Short mmCIF file of C-alpha atoms in Angstrom, two decimals:
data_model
loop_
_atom_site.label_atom_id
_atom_site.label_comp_id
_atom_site.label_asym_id
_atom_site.label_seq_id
_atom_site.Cartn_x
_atom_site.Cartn_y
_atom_site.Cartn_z
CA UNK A 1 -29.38 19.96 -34.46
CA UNK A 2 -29.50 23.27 -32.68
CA UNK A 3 -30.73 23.66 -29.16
CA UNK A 4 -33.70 24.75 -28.98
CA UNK A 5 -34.00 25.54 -24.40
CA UNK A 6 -34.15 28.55 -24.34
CA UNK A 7 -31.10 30.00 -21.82
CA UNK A 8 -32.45 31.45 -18.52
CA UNK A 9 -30.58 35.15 -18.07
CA UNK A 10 -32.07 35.68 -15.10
CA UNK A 11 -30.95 32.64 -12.75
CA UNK A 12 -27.81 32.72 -12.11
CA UNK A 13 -25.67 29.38 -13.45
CA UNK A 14 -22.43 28.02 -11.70
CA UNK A 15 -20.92 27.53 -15.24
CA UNK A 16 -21.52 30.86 -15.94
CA UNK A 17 -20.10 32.29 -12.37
CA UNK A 18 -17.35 29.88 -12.23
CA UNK A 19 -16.42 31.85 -15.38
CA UNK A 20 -17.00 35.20 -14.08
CA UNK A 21 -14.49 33.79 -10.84
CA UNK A 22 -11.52 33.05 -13.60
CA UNK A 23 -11.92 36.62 -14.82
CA UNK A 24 -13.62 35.59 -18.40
CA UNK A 25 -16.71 37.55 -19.78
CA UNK A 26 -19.34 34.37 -20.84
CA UNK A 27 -21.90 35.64 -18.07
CA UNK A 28 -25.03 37.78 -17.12
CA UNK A 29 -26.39 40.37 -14.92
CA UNK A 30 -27.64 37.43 -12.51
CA UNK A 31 -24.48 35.41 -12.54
CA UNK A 32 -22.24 38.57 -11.77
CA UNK A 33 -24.17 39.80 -8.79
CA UNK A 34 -24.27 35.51 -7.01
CA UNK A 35 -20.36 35.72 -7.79
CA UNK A 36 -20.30 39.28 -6.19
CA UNK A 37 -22.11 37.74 -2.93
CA UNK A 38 -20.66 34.73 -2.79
CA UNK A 39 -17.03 36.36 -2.68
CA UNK A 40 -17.92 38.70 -0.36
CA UNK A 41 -19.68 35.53 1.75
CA UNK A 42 -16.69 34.03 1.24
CA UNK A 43 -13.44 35.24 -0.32
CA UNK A 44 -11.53 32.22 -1.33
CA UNK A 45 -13.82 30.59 -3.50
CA UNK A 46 -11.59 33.13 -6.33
CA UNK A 47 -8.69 30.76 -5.33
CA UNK A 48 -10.99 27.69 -5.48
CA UNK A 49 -11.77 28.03 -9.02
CA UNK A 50 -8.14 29.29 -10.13
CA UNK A 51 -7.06 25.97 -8.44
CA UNK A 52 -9.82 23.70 -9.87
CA UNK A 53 -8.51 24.56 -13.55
CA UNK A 54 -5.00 23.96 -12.54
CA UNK A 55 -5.70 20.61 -10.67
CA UNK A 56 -7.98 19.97 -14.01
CA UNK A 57 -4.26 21.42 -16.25
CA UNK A 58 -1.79 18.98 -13.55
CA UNK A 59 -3.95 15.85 -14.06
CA UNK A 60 -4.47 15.68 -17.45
CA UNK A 61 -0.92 16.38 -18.52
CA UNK A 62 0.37 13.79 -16.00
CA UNK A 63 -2.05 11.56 -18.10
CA UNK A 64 -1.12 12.37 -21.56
CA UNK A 65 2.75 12.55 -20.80
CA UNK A 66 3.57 10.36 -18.30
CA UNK A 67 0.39 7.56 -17.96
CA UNK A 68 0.38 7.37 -21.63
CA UNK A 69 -3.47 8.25 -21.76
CA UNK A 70 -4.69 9.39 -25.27
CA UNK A 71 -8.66 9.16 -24.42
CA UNK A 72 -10.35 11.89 -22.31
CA UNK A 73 -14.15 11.65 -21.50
CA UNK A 74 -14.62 15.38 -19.37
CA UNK A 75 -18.58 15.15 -17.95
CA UNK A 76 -19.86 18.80 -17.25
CA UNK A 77 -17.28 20.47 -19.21
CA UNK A 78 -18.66 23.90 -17.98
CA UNK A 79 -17.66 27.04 -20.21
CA UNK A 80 -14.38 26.94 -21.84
CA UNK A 81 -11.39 29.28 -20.24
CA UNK A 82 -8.01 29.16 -20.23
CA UNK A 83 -5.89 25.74 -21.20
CA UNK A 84 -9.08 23.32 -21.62
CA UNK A 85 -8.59 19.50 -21.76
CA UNK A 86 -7.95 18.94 -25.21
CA UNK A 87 -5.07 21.76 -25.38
CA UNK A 88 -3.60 20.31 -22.37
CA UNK A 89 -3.94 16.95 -23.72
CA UNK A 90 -3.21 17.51 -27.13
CA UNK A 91 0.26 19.56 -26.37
CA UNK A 92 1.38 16.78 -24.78
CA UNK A 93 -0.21 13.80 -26.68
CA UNK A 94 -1.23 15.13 -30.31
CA UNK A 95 -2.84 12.36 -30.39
CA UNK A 96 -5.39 12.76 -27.96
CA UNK A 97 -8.74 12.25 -28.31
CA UNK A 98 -11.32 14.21 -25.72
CA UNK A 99 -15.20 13.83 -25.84
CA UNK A 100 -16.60 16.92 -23.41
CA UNK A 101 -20.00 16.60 -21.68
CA UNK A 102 -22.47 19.14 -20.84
CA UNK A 103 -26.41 19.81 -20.74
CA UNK A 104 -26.61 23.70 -20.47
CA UNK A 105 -27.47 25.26 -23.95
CA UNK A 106 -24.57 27.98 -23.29
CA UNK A 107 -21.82 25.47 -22.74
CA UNK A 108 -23.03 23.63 -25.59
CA UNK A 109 -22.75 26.92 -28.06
CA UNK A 110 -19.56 27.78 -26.74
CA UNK A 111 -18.03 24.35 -26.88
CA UNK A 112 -19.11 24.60 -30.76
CA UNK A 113 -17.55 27.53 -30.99
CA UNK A 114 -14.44 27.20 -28.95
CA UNK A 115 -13.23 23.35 -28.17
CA UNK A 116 -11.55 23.12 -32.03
CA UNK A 117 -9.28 20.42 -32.42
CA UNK A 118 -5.51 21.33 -32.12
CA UNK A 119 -4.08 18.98 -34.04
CA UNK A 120 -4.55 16.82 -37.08
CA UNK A 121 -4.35 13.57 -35.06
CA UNK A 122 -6.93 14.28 -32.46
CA UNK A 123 -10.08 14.26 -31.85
CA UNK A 124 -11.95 16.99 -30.20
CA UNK A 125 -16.27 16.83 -29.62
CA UNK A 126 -19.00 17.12 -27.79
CA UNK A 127 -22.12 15.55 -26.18
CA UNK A 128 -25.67 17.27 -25.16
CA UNK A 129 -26.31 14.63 -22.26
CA UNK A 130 -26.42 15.31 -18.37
CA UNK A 131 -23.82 13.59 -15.70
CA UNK A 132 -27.10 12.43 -14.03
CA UNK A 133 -26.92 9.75 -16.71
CA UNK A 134 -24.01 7.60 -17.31
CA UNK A 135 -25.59 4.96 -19.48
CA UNK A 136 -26.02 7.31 -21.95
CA UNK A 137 -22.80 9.40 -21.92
CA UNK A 138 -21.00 5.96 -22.16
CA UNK A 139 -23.24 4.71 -24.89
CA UNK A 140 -23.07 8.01 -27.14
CA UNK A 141 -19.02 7.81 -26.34
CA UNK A 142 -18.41 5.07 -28.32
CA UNK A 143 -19.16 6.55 -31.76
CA UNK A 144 -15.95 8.48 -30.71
CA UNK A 145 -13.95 6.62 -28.09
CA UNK A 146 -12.25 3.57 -28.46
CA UNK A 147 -13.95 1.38 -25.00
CA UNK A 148 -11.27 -1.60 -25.64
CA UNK A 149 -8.27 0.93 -24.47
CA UNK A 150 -7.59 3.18 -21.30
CA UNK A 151 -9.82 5.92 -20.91
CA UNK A 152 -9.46 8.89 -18.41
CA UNK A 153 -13.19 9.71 -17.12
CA UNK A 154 -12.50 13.31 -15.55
CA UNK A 155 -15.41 15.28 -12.88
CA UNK A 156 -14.21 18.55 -12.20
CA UNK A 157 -16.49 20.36 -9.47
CA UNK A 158 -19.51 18.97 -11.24
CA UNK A 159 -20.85 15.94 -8.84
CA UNK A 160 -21.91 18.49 -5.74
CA UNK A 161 -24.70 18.99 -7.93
CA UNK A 162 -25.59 15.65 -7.31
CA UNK A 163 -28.70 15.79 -4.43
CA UNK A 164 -26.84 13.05 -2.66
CA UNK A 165 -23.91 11.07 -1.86
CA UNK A 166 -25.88 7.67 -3.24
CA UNK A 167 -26.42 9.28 -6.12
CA UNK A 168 -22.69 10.56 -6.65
CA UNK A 169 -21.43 6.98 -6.07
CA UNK A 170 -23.93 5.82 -8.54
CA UNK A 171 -22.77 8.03 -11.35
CA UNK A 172 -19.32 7.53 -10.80
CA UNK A 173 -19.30 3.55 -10.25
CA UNK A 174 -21.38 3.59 -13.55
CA UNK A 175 -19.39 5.23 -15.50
CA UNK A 176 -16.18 3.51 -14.13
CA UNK A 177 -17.38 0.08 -14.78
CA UNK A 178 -18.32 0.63 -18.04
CA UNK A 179 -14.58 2.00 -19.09
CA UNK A 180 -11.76 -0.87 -19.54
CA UNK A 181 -8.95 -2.13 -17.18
CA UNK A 182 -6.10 0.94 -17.09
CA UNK A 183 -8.78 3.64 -16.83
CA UNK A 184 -8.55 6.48 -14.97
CA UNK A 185 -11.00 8.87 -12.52
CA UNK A 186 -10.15 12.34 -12.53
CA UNK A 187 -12.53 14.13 -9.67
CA UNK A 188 -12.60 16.93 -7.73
CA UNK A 189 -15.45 18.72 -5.90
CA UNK A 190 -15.47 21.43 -2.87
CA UNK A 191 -15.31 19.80 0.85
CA UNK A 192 -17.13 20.86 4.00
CA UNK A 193 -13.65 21.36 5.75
CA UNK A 194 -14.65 24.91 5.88
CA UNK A 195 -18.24 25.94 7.78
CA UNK A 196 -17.77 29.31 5.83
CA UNK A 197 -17.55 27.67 2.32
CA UNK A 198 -20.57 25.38 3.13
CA UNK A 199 -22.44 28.34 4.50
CA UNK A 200 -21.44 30.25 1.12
CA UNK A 201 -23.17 26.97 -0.97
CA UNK A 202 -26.34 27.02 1.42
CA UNK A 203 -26.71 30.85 0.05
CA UNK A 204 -26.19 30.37 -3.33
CA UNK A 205 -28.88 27.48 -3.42
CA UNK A 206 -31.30 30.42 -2.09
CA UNK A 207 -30.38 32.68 -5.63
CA UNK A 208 -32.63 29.93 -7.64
CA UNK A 209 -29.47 28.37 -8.68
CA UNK A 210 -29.04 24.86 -8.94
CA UNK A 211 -27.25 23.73 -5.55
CA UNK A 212 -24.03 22.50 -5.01
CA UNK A 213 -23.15 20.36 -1.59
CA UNK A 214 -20.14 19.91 -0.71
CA UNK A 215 -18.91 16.58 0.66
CA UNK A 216 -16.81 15.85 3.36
CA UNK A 217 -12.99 14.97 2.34
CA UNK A 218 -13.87 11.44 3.60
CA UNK A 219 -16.70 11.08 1.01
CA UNK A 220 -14.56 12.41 -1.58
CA UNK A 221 -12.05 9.84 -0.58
CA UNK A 222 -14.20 7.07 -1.09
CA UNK A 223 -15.50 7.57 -4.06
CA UNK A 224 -11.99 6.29 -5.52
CA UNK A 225 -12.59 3.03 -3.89
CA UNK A 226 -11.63 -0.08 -5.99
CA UNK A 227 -8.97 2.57 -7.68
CA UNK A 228 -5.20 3.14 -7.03
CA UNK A 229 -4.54 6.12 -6.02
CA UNK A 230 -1.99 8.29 -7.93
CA UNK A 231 0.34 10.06 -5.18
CA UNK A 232 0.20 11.76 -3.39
CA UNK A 233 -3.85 10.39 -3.42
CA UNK A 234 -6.98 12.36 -2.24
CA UNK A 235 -5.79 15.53 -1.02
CA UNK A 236 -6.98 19.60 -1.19
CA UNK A 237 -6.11 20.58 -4.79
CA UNK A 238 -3.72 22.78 -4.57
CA UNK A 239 -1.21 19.72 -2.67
CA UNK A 240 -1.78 17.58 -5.56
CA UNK A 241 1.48 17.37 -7.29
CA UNK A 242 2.57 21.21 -6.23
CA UNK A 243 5.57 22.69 -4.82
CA UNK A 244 4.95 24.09 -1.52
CA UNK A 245 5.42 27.59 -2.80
CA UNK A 246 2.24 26.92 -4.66
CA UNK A 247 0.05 25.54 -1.59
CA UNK A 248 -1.80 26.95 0.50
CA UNK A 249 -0.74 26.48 4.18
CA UNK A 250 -4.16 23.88 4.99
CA UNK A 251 -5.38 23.50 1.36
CA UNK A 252 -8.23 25.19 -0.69
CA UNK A 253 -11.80 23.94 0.97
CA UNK A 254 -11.91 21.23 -1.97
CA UNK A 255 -10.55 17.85 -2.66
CA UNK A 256 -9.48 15.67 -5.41
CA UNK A 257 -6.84 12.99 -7.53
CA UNK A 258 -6.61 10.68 -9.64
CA UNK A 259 -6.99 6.81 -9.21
CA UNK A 260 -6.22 4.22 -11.50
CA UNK A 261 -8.68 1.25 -12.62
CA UNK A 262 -6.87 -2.10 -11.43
#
C-alpha cells in the first residue's frame, strides 16, 4: 500500500542531510542549507558520517564472513548510499537475509526502489514501522526472519533520536530479548566527547528538525550490557577494527561495536 504522509520539503530531515554529508543527491533546499550550517558549526561531522557507513560496512562483513550471521534486522535504515547492508552482507554470505526499518515516507520510496536483492538466495525487504516500537518491528520480522536462529539487530546513528537514555535502553533491551541466544547488537550513535559536536546537535534541534542527543561514551557503553563484546569493544568508530593509518588520532566524536547475545 503506498504511503500516503505527505513528505515535508521544508524541514530539514537527518536522513536526508546525512545523505547530502556522503556526497549523494536524495535531499532538499532545507536539508542542504542545516548540512551547510552544521559543517560550518562544526567541520567533522563530514568525517562522522563517512565513518558511520564504514563502521556500518566493517561490522556487518565481520558478521556474514567470520560470525557466520545470515539474518540482518537494520532499524532506521535511513536513505540508501554507497555499500548498504544487504550488498555487504550478501557479497559475503549470498545467503543473507536483511529486513531494513524505517518510518519516513522518503526512505521508504527509495528503499523500494533501491534495496533489490543481490542474489537468488537472499532475502532483501522492508518495514514501515518506527524504532520507537520494538514489539512491532519484532512481530512484523517474523513473516521474514527466522527468530529460532542468530540474528544481527544493527542501530546505526538512529537511537540519539530517542528523547532519553530510559527510553534508548528500552528499545534496545526489547528488541534484544526478543532475538535468540547467538544474536548480535550492532550500534553506534554520536558521543558528547566533543562540546563542539553537542553544541552543533543543540543547533540543529532549533532548524525544526527532529533532535538528536548525543550520549556520553559511558552510556553508549552500557547499553551492550548482558552482551560480549566483540574486540576491540565500545570504542570511537573509526578504532573499531582499523589500521591506525585509518584512525583518527582521538577518534570521531561517536561510539560504537558489536556485542554478542550469551
Amino acid at each position: 500500500m503506498a504511503d500516503k504522509r505527505p513528505i515535508r520539503t521544508d524541514i530539514p530531515h537527518s536522513a536526508r542531510i546525512w545523505n547530502y554529508w556522503l556526497g549523494g543527491g536524495d535531499y532538499y533546499e532545507a536539508d542542504r542549507i542545516a548540512g551547510e550550517a552544521a559543517v560550518a558549526q562544526y567541520p567533522e561531522i563530514k568525517a562522522i558520517a563517512m565513518q558511520s557507513r564504514q563502521f556500518l560496512i566493517r561490522s556487518v562483513r565481520y558478521l556474514a564472513a567470520e560470525a557466520g550471521i545470515r539474518q540482518f534486522l537494520d532499524i532506521g535504515t535511513g536513505l540508501p548510499t554507497m555499500q548498504n547492508t544487504h550488498e555487504v552482507a550478501q557479497s559475503a554470505a549470498s545467503d543473507s537475509k536483511i529486513v531494513y526499518v524505517d518510518n519516513d515516507p522518503l526512505v521508504l520510496a527509495h528503499a523500494r526502489a533501491l534495496l533489490v536483492n543481490t542474489t537468488d538466495e537472499g532475502v532483501t525487504t522492508y518495514l514501515e514501522a518506527d524504532f520507537h516500537r520494538p514489539e512491532v518491528i519484532l512481530a512484523d520480522s517474523r513473516h521474514v526472519l527466522n527468530f529460532s536462529k542468530p540474528i544481527a539487530i544493527m542501530f546505526i546513528g538512529v537511537l540519539g533520536h530517542a528523547r532519553s537514555y530510559e527510553e534508548v535502553r528500552r528499545v534496545v533491551d526489547t528488541t534484544m530479548d526478543g532475538v535468540p541466544s547467538g544474536s548480535y547488537l550492532v550500534l553506534c550513535d554520536g558521543a558528547t566527547d566533543d562540546k563542539a559536536y553537542v553544541r552543533m546537535c543543540e543547533n540543529y534541534a532549533k532548524t525544526g528538525g527532529d533532535p538528536y542527543i548525543p550520549r556520553s561514551s559511558t552510556e553508549i557503553t552500557g547499553i551492550f550490557d548482558g552482551l560480549e563484546l566483540v574486540e576491540p569493544g565500545v570504542v570511537p568508530i573509526d578504532h573499531w577494527r582499523t589500521d591506525e593509518a585509518a584512525r583518527g588520532v582521538r577518534g570521531v566524536s561517536a561510539w560504537g561495536g558489536v556485542g554478542r547475545k550469551p
